[in-house]
CSV table of C-alpha atoms in Angstrom, one decimal:
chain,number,residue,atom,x,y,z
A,1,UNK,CA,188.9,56.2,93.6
A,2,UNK,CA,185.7,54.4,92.3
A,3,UNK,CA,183.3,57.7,91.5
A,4,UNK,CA,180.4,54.3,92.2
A,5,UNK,CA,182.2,54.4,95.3
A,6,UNK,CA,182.5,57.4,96.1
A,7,UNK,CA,179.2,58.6,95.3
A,8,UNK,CA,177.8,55.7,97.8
A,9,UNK,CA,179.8,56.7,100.9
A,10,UNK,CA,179.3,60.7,100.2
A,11,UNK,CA,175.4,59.8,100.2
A,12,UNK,CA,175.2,57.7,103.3
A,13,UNK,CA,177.1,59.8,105.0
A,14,UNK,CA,174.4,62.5,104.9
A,15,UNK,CA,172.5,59.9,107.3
A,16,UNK,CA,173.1,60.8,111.4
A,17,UNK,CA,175.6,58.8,112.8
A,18,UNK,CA,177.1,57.5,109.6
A,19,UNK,CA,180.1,58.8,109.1
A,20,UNK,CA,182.6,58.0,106.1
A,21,UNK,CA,183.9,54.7,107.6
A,22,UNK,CA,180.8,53.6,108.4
A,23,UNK,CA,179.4,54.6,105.4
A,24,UNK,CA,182.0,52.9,103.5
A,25,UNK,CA,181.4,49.5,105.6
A,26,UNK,CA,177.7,49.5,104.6
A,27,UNK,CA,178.5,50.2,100.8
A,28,UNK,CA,180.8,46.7,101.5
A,29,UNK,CA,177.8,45.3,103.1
A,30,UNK,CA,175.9,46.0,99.8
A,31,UNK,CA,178.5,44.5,97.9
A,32,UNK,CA,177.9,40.8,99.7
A,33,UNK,CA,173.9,41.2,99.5
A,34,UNK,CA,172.3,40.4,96.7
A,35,UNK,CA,171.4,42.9,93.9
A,36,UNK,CA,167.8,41.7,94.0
A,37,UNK,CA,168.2,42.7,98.2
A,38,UNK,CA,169.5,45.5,97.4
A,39,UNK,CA,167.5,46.7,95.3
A,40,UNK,CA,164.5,45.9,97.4
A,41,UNK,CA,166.1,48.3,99.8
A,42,UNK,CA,166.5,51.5,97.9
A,43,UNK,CA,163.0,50.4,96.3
A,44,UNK,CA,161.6,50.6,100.1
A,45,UNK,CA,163.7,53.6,101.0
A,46,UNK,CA,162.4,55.7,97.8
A,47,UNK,CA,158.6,54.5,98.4
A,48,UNK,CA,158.4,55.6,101.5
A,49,UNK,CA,160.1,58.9,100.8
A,50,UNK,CA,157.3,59.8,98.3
A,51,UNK,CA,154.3,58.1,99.0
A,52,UNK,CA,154.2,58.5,102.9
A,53,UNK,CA,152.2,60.8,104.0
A,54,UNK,CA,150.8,61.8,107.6
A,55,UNK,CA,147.1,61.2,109.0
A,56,UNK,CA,144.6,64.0,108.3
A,57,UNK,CA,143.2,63.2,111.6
A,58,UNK,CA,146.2,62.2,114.1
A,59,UNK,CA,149.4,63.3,111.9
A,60,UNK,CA,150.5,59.7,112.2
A,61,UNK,CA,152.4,58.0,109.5
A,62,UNK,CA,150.1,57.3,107.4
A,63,UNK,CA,150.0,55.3,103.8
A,64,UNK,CA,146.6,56.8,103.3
A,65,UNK,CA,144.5,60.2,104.2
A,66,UNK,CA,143.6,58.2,107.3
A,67,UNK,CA,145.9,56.0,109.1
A,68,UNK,CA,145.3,52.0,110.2
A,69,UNK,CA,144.5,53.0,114.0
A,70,UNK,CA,142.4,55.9,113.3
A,71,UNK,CA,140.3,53.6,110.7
A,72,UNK,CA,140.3,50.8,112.9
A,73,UNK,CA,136.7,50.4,114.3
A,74,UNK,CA,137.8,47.9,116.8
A,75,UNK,CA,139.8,51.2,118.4
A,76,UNK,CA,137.9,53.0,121.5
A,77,UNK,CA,137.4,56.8,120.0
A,78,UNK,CA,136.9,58.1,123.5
A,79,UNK,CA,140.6,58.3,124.6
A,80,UNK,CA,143.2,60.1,122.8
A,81,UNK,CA,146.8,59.6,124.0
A,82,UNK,CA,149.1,62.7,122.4
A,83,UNK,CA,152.5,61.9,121.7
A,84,UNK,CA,155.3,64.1,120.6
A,85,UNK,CA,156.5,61.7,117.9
A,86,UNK,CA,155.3,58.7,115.6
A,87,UNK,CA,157.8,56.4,117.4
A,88,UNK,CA,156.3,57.3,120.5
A,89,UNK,CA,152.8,56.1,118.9
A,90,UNK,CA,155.3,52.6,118.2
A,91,UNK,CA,156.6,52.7,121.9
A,92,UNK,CA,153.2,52.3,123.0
A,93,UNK,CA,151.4,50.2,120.5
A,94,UNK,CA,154.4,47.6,121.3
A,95,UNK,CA,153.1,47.5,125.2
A,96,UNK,CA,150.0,46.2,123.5
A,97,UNK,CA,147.5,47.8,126.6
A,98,UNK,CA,146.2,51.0,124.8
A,99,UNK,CA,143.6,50.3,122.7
A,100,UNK,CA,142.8,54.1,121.9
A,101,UNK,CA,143.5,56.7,119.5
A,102,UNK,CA,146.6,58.8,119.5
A,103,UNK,CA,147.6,62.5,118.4
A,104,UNK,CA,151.0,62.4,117.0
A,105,UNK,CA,152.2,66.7,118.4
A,106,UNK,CA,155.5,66.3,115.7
A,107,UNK,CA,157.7,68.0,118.6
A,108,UNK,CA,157.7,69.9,121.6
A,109,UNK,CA,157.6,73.4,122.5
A,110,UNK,CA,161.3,74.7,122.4
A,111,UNK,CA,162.1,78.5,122.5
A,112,UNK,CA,165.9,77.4,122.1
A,113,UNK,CA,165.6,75.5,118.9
A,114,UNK,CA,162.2,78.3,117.5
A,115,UNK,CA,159.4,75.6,118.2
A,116,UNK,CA,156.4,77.4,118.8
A,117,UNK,CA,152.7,75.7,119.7
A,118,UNK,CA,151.9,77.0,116.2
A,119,UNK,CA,154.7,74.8,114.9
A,120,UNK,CA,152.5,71.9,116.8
A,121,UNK,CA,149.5,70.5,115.5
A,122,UNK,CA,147.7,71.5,118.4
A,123,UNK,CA,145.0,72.6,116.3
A,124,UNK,CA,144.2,69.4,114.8
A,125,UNK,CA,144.1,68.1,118.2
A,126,UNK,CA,141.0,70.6,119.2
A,127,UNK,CA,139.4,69.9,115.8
A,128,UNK,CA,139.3,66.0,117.0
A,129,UNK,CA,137.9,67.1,120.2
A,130,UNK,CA,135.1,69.4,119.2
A,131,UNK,CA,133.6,66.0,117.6
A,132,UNK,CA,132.5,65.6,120.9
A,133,UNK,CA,133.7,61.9,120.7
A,134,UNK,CA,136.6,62.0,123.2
A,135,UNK,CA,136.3,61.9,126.8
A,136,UNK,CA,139.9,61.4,127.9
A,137,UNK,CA,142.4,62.8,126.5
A,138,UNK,CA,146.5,61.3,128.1
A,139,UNK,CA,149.7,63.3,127.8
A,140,UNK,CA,152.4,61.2,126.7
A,141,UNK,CA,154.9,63.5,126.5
A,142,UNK,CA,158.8,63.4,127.6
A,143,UNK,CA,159.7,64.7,130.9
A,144,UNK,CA,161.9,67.3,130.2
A,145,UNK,CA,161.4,71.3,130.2
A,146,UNK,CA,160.4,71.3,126.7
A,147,UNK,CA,157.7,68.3,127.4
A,148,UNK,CA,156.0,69.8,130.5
A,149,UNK,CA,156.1,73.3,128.7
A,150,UNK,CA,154.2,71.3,126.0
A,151,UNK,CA,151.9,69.5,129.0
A,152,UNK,CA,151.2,72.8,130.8
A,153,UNK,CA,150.3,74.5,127.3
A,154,UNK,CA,147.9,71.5,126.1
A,155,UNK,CA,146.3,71.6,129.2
A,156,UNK,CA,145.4,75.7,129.0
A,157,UNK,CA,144.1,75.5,125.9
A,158,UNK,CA,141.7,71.8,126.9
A,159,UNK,CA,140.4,73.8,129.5
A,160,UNK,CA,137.6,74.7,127.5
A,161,UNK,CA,136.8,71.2,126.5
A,162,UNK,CA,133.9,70.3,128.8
A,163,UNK,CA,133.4,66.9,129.4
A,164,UNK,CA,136.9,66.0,128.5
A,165,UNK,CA,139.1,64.4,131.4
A,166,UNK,CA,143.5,65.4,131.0
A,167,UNK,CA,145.2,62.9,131.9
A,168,UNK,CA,149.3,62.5,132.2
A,169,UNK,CA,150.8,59.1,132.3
A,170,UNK,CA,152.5,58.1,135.6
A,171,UNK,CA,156.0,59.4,136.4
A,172,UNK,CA,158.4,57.3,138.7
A,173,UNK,CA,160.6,54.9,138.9
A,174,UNK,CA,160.9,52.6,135.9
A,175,UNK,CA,160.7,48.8,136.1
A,176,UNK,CA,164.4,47.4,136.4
A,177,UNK,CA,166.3,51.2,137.0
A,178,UNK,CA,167.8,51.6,140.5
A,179,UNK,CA,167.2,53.6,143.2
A,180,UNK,CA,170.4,55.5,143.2
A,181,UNK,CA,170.7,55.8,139.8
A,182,UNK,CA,167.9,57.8,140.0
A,183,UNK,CA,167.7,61.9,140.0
A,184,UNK,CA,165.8,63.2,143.1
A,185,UNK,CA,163.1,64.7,141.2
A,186,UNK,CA,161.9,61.6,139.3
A,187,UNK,CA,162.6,59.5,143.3
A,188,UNK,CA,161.0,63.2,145.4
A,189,UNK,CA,157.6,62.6,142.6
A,190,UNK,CA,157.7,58.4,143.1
A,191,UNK,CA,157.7,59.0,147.1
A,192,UNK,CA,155.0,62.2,146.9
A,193,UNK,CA,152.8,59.9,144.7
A,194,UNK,CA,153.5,56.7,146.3
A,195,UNK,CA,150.6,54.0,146.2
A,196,UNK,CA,149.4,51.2,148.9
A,197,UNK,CA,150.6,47.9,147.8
B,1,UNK,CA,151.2,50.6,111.4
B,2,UNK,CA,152.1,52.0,107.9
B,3,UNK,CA,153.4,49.5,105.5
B,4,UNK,CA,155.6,51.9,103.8
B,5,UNK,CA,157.1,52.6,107.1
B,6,UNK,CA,157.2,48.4,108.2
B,7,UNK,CA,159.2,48.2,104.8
B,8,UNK,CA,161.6,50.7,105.1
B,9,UNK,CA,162.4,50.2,108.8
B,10,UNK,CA,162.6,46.3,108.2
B,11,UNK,CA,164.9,46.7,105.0
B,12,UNK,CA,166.9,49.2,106.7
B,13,UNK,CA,167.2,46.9,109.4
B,14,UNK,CA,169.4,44.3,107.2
B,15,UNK,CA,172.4,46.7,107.3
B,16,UNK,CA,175.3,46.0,110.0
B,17,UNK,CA,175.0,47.6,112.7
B,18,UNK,CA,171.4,48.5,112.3
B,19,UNK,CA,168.6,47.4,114.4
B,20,UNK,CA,165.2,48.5,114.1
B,21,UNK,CA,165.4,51.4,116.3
B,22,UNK,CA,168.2,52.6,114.4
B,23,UNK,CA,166.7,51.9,111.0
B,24,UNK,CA,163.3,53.9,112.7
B,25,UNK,CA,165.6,56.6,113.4
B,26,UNK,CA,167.0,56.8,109.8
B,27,UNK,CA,163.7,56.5,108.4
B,28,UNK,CA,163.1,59.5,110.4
B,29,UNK,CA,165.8,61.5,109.0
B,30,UNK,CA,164.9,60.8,105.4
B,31,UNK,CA,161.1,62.6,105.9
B,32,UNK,CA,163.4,65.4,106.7
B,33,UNK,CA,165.4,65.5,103.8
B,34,UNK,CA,164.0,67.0,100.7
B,35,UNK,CA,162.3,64.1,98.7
B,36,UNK,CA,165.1,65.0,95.9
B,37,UNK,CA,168.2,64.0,98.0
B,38,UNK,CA,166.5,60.7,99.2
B,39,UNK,CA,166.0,59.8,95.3
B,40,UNK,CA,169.7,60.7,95.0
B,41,UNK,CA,171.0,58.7,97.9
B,42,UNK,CA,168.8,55.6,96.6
B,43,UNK,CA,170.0,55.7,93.1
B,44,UNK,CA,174.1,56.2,94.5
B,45,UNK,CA,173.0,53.1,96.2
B,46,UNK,CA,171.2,51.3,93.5
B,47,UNK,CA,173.7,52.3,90.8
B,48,UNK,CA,176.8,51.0,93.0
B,49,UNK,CA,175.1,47.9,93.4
B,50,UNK,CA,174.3,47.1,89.9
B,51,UNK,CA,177.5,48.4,88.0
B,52,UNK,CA,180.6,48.5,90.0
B,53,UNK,CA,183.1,45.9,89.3
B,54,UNK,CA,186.2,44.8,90.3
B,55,UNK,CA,189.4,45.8,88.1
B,56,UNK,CA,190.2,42.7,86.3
B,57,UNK,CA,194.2,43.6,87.2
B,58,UNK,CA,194.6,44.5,90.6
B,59,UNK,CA,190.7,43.3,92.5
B,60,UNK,CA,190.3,46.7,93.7
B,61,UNK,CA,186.5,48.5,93.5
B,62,UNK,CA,186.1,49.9,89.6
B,63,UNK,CA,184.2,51.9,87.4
B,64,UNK,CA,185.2,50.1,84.4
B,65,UNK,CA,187.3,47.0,83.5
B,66,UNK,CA,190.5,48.6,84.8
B,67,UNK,CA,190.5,50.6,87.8
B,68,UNK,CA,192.0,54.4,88.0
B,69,UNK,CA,194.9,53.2,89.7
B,70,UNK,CA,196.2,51.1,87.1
B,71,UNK,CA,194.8,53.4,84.5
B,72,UNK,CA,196.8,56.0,85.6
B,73,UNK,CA,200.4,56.5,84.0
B,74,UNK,CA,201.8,58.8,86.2
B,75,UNK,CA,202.0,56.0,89.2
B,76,UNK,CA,204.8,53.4,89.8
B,77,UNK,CA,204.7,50.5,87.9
B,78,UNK,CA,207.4,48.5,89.5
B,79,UNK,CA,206.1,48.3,92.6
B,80,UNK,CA,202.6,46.4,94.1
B,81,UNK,CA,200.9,46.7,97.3
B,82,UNK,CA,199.2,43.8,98.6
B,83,UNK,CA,196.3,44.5,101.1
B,84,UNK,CA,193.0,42.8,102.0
B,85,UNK,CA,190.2,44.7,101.1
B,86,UNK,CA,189.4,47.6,99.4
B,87,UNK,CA,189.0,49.9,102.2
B,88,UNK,CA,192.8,49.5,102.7
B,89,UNK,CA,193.8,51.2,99.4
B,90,UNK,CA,191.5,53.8,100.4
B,91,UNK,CA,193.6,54.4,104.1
B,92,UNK,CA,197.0,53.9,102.2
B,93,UNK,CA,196.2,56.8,99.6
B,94,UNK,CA,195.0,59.1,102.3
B,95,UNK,CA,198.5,59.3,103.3
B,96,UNK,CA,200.0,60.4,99.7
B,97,UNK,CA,202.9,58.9,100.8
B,98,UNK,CA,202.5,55.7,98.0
B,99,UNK,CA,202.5,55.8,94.6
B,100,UNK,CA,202.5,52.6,93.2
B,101,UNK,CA,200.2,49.7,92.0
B,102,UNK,CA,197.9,47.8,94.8
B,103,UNK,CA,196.5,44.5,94.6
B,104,UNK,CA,193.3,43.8,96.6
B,105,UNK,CA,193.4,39.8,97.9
B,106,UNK,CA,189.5,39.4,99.0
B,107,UNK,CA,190.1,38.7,102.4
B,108,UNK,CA,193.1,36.1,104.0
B,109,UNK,CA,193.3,32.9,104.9
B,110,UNK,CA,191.0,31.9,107.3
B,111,UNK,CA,190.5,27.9,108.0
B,112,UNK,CA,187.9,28.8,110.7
B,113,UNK,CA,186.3,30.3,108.2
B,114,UNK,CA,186.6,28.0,105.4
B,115,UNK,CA,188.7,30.2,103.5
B,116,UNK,CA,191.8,28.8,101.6
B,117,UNK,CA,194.3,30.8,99.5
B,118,UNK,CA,192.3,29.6,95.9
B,119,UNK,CA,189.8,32.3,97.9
B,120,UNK,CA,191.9,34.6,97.5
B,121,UNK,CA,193.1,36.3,94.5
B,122,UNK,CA,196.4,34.9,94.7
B,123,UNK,CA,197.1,33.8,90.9
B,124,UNK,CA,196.1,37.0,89.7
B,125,UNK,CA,198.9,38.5,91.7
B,126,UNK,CA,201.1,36.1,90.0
B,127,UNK,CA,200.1,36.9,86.4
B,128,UNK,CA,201.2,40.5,87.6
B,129,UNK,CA,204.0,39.9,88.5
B,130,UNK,CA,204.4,37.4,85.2
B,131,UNK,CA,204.2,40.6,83.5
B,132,UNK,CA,207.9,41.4,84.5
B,133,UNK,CA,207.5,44.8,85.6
B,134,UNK,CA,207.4,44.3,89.4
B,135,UNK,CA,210.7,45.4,90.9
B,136,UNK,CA,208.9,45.0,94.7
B,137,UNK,CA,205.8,43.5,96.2
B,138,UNK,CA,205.1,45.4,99.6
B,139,UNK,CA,202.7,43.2,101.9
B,140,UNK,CA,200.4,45.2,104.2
B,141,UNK,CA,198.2,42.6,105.6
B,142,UNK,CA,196.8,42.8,109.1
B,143,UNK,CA,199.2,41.4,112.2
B,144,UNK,CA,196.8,38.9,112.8
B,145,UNK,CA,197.5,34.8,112.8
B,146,UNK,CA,195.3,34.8,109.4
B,147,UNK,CA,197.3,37.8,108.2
B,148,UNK,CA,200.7,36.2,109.0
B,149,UNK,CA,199.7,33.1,107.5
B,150,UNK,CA,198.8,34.9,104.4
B,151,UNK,CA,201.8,36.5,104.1
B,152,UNK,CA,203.6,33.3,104.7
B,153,UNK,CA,201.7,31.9,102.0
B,154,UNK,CA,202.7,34.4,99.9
B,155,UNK,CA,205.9,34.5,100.2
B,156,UNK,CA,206.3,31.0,99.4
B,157,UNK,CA,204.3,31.2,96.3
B,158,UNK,CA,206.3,34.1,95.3
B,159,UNK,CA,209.8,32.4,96.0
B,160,UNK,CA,209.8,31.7,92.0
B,161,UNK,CA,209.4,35.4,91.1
B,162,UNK,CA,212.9,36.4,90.4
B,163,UNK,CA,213.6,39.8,90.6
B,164,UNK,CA,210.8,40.5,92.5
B,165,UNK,CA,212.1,41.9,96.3
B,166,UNK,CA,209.5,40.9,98.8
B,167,UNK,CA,208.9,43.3,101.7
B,168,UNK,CA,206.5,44.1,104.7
B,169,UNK,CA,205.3,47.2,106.1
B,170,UNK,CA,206.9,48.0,109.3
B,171,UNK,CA,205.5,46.6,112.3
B,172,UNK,CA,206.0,48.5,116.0
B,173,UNK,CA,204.5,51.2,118.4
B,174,UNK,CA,202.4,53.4,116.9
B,175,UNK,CA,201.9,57.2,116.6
B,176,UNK,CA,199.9,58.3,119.6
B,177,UNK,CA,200.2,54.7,120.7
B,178,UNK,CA,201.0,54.6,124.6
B,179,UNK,CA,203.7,51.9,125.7
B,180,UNK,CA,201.7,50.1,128.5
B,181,UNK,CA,198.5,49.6,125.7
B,182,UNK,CA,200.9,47.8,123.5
B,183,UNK,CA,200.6,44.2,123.9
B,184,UNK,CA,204.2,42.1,124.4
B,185,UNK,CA,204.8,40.9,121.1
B,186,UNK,CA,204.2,44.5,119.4
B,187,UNK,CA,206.7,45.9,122.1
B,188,UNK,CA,209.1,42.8,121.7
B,189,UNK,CA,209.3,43.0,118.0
B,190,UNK,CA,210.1,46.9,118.3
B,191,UNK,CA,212.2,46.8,120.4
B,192,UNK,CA,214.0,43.9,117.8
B,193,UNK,CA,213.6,46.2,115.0
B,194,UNK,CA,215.2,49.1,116.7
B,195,UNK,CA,216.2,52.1,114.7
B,196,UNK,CA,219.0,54.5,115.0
B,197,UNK,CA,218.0,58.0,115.7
C-alpha cells in the first residue's frame, strides 16, 4: 500500500470518531478537492494549532491576550455568564440575546475523571470579580452531577462577593421536546417553578 | 469569535460528513493534542495531496510512477483484478487470499451521472492485457445496475482478448448475512448457483 496513503488514514484516524474507513473516505475526499483547498485546510488546521491561544481575562479562544468580546466596548461588563466550555460561549452568542461577558470554566468538577476546582479557572473568575465591575454573575453550566457540583461550588466561594447577584439560567422544558419524553426531574422542577402565563 | 478558530472550523467543515459542529468538535480535539502531532497530521495531509499519483499501469493510489503492487515480483502476473476504486484493493488484500495484479477503473458507468466508459480507465486495461501476460481478468465490481453495466461493457470490449478467461467474483448470501435480509434477486441467483457440499 501507498506509505502517502497510509500515513493520511493512520493520522486522521487519531481524530474521535474517525476511524480507518472513514479516514480513508476523507483522504478520497482530498483527492477530488483542489490542492490549493487543500492546502488551505491543513494551513488553517496548523495556524490554529499554534497560534491560538486562550483569553487572559475569560479563558476564551482567543487570537490575542484579550479576546473580541472581552475587548468589545459595546459589551455590558456588569454580567458575567460562566460557561464550562468555549462552545458553550458559541451556543449562546448564536441566540444573539446576551450581550455580556462570559468566563469560559474549561470543565466541570469530576472526582471520576480527577477534575478538581483547582483544575478550573475559578480563580480567574474571582480575579474578574474583585474589579468590582460585575454585578451579576449567570451559571451556565450543564445539568448533570458534575455541573451542579460545579454550580454549588462557584456559588460557596461568590459568597463573599458583596454586591454581586448568582444567577442560574432557567431549567425546564425545552422548546419543541415533549412531555413524556421528559425525565421527572427536569418535568417535577418545570411544574415547582411554573410561571403565570 | 476567534478568526483562527472561524477558519479552522469553516475549512474543516468542507469534509463529508462534517458539519460545523462536528468540525468544532475536532478543532476541539486538536488543542488537546500536543502541537507536534497536529503538525504531523497536517503535513500527512498536505504531503498526500501534493505527491501521490496514480500508477501509470494499473490506476491504483502510488508513491511513485508504478505502484508496489505491480512493483512487486513475487505477485501473480497472469492474472488482474478489476475493481472501482482504490479502497477496493485495500478490502481485497485484507483478506490475503489474492495475489495477483489489480486494475483500479475510476468509478463505473453511470449515465445519471454523466459518466461514460472513455471515464473510465478502460484502454489502459487493454494495453495490459496487450501485454500478453494476462491468463484471467477477475471483475469485482459492485452488484449495482451501473456495476452490471460496467461489467457488460467490459466484457464486450474484452471479447478480442484471446487467451484471456473472463470471470466474476461470486455473487450470493453472505457470511453473517440472514436469509430474510437478502433481497429476491441475491437469494434467486443463489439459489441458481448452488454448490455441492
Amino acid at each position: 500500500m501507498s506509505k502517502l496513503l497510509d500515513d493520511v488514514v493512520s493520522e486522521l484516524s487519531r481524530l474521535p470518531g474517525v476511524g480507518r474507513r472513514t479516514a480513508m473516505r476523507l483522504a478520497m475526499h482530498m483527492l477530488r478537492m483542489e490542492e490549493h483547498d487543500v492546502m488551505l485546510m491543513t494551513q488553517a488546521m496548523a495556524r490554529f494549532r499554534s497560534d491560538i491561544r486562550y483569553c487572559s481575562r475569560c479563558n476564551n479562544l482567543s487570537d490575542g491576550d484579550v479576546c473580541e468580546i472581552c475587548s468589545d466596548a459595546t459589551r455590558d461588563r456588569s454580567t458575567v455568564c460562566v460557561v464550562e466550555q468555549v462552545k458553550d460561549v458559541l451556543s449562546i452568542e448564536n441566540t444573539r440575546q446576551y450581550n455580556g461577558l462570559y468566563h469560559v470554566l474549561g470543565g466541570v468538577i469530576s472526582p471520576m475523571q480527577g477534575i478538581g476546582p483547582s483544575d478550573l479557572k475559578i480563580d480567574l473568575l474571582l480575579d474578574h470579580l474583585a474589579s468590582g465591575d460585575v454585578r451579576e454573575v449567570i451559571l451556565a453550566l450543564s445539568t448533570t452531577v458534575e455541573g451542579e457540583t460545579t454550580s454549588f461550588y462557584i456559588s460557596r466561594r461568590l459568597q463573599a462577593c458583596e454586591g454581586v447577584r448568582l444567577t442560574s439560567i432557567a431549567r425546564g422544558i425545552g422548546f419543541g421536546d415533549e412531555l413524556d419524553y421528559a425525565d421527572d426531574l427536569t418535568i417535577a422542577h418545570a411544574l415547582h417553578n411554573r410561571r403565570p402565563l
